[in-house]
PDB file of C-alpha atoms in Angstrom:
ATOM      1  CA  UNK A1188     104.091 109.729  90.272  1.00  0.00           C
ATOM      2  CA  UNK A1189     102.358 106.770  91.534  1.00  0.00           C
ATOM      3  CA  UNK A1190      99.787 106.774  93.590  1.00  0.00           C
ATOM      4  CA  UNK A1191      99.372 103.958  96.437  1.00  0.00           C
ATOM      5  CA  UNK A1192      95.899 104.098  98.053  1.00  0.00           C
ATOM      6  CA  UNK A1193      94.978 101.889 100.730  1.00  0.00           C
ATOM      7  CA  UNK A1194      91.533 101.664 103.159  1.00  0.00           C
ATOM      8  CA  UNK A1195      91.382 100.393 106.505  1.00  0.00           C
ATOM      9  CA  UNK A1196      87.898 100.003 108.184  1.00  0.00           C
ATOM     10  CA  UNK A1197      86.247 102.281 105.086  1.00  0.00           C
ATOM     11  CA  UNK A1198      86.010 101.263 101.454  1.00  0.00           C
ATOM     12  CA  UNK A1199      87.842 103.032  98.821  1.00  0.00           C
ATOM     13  CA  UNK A1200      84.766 104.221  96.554  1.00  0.00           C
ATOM     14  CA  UNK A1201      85.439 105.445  92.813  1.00  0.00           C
ATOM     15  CA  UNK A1202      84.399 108.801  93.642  1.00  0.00           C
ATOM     16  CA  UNK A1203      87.026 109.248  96.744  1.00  0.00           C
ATOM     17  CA  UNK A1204      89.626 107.494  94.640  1.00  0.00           C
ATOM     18  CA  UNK A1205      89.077 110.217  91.917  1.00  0.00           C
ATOM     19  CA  UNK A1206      88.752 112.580  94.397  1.00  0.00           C
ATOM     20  CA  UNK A1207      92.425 111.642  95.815  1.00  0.00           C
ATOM     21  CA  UNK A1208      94.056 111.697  92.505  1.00  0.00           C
ATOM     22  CA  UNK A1209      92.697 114.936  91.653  1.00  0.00           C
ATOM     23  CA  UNK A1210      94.008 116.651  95.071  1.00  0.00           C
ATOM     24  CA  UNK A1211      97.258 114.805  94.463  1.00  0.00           C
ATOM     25  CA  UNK A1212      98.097 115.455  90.910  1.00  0.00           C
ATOM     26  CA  UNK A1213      97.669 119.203  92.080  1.00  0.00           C
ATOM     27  CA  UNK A1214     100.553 118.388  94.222  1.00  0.00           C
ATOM     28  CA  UNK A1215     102.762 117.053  91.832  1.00  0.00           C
ATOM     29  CA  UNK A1216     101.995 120.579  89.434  1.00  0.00           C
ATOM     30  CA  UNK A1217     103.194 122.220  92.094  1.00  0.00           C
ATOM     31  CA  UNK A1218     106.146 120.200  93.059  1.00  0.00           C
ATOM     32  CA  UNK A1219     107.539 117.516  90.021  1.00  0.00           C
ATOM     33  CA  UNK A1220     110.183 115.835  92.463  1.00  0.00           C
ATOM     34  CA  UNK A1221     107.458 113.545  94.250  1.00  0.00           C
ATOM     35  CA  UNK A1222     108.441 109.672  93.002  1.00  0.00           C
ATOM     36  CA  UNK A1223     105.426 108.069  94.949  1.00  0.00           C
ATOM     37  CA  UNK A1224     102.978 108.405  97.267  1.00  0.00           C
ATOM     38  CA  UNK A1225     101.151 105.845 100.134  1.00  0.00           C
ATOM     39  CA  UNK A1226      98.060 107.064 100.978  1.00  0.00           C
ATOM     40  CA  UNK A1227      96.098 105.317 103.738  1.00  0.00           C
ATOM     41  CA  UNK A1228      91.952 106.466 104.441  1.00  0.00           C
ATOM     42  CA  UNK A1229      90.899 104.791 107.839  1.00  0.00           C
ATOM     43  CA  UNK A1230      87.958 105.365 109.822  1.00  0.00           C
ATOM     44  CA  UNK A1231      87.668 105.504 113.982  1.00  0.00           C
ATOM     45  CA  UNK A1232      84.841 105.580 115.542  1.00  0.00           C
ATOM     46  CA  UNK A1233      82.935 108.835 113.984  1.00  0.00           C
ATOM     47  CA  UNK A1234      86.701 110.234 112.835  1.00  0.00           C
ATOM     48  CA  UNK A1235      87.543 109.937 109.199  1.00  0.00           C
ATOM     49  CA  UNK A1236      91.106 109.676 108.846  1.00  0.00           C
ATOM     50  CA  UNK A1237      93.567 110.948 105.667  1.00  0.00           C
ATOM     51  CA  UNK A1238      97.297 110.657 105.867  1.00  0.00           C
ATOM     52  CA  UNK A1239     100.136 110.428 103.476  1.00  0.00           C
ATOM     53  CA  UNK A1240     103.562 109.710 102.832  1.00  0.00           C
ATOM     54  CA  UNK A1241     105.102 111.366  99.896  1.00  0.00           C
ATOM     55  CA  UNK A1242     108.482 109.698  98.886  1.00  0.00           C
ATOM     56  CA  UNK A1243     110.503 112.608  96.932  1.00  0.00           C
ATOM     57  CA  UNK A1244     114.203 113.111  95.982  1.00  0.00           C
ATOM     58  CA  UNK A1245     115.782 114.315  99.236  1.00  0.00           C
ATOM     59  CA  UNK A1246     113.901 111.976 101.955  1.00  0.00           C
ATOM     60  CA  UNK A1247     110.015 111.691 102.536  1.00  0.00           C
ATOM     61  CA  UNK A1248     107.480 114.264 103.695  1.00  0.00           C
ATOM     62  CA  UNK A1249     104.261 112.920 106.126  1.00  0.00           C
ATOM     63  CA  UNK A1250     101.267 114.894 107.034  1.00  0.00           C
ATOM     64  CA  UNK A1251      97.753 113.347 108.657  1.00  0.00           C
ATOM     65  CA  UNK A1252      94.205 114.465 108.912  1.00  0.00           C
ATOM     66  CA  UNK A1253      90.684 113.915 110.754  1.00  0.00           C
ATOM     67  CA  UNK A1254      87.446 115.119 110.305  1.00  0.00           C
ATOM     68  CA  UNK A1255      83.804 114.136 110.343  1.00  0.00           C
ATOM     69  CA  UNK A1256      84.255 113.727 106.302  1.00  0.00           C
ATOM     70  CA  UNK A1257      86.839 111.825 104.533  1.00  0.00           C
ATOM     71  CA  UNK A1258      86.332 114.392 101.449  1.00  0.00           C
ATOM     72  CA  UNK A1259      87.415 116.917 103.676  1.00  0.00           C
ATOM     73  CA  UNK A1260      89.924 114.774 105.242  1.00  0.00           C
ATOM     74  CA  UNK A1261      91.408 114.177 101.558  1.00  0.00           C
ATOM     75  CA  UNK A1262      91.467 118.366 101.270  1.00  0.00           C
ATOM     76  CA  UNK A1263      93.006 119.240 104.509  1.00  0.00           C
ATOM     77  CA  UNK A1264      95.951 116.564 104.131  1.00  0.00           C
ATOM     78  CA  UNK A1265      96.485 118.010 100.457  1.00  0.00           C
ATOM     79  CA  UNK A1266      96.582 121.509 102.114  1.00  0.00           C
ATOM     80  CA  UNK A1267      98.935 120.486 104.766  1.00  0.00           C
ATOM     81  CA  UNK A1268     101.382 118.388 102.231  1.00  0.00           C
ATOM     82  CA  UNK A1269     101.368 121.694 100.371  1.00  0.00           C
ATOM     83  CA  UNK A1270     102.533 123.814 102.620  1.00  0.00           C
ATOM     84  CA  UNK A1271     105.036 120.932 103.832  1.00  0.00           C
ATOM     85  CA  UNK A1272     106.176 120.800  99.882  1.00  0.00           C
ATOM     86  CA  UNK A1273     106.606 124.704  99.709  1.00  0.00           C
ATOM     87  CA  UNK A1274     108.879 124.693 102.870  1.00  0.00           C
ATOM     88  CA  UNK A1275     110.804 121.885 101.285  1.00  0.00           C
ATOM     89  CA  UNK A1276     111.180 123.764  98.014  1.00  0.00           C
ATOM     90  CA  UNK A1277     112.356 126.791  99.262  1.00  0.00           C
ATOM     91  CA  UNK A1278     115.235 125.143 101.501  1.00  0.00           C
ATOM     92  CA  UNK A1279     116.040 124.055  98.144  1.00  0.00           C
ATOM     93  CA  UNK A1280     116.385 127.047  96.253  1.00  0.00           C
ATOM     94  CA  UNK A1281     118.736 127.999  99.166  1.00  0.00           C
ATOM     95  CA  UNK A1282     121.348 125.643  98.888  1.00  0.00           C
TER      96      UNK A1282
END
C-alpha cells in the first residue's frame, strides 16, 4: 500500500507521520485490497482536519474528520474508514 500524505496550512511532523502510518497499516491488516491511499491534514481556524481517500480494487472509499486535535483527527478518520472497509467487505462476500 502506499501511503500519500499531504499538509495544507499545518506541517507534517515525524511523530503525526508515524502516527498516520501506524493507524493506516491497521487498515490494510484488516482489509489487503487497498492499492493506495491520499491522505490530506489541513488546519481551519481552531479545526484540525483528517480526510482520506483509499483507492482499492472495486472503486475508492472517502471518509473526513475534525477535531480540536489532529491526533484525534488521524483516529476518528481511521475509525470511520473502518467501518466504511467492513461494509465494503461484506457486500463482497455476498456476491
Amino acid at each position: 500500500m502506499h501511503i500519500n500524505l499531504t499538509g495544507h496550512h499545518v506541517e507534517i511532523t515525524e511523530s503525526i507521520r508515524k502516527h498516520v502510518i501506524q493507524k493506516f497499516d491497521k487498515l490494510e491488516r484488516f482489509f489487503e485490497h487497498i492499492n493506495n491511499v491520499h491522505i490530506v491534514l489541513s488546519r481551519e481556524k481552531l479545526h484540525q482536519i483528517a480526510e482520506a481517500t483509499l483507492h482499492i480494487n472495486n472503486g475508492e472509499i472517502h471518509a473526513k474528520s475534525n477535531s480540536d486535535n489532529m491526533y484525534t483527527s488521524v483516529d476518528s478518520l481511521s475509525d470511520k474508514l473502518a467501518k466504511q472497509l467492513n461494509k465494503h467487505k461484506k457486500k463482497m462476500n455476498h456476491h
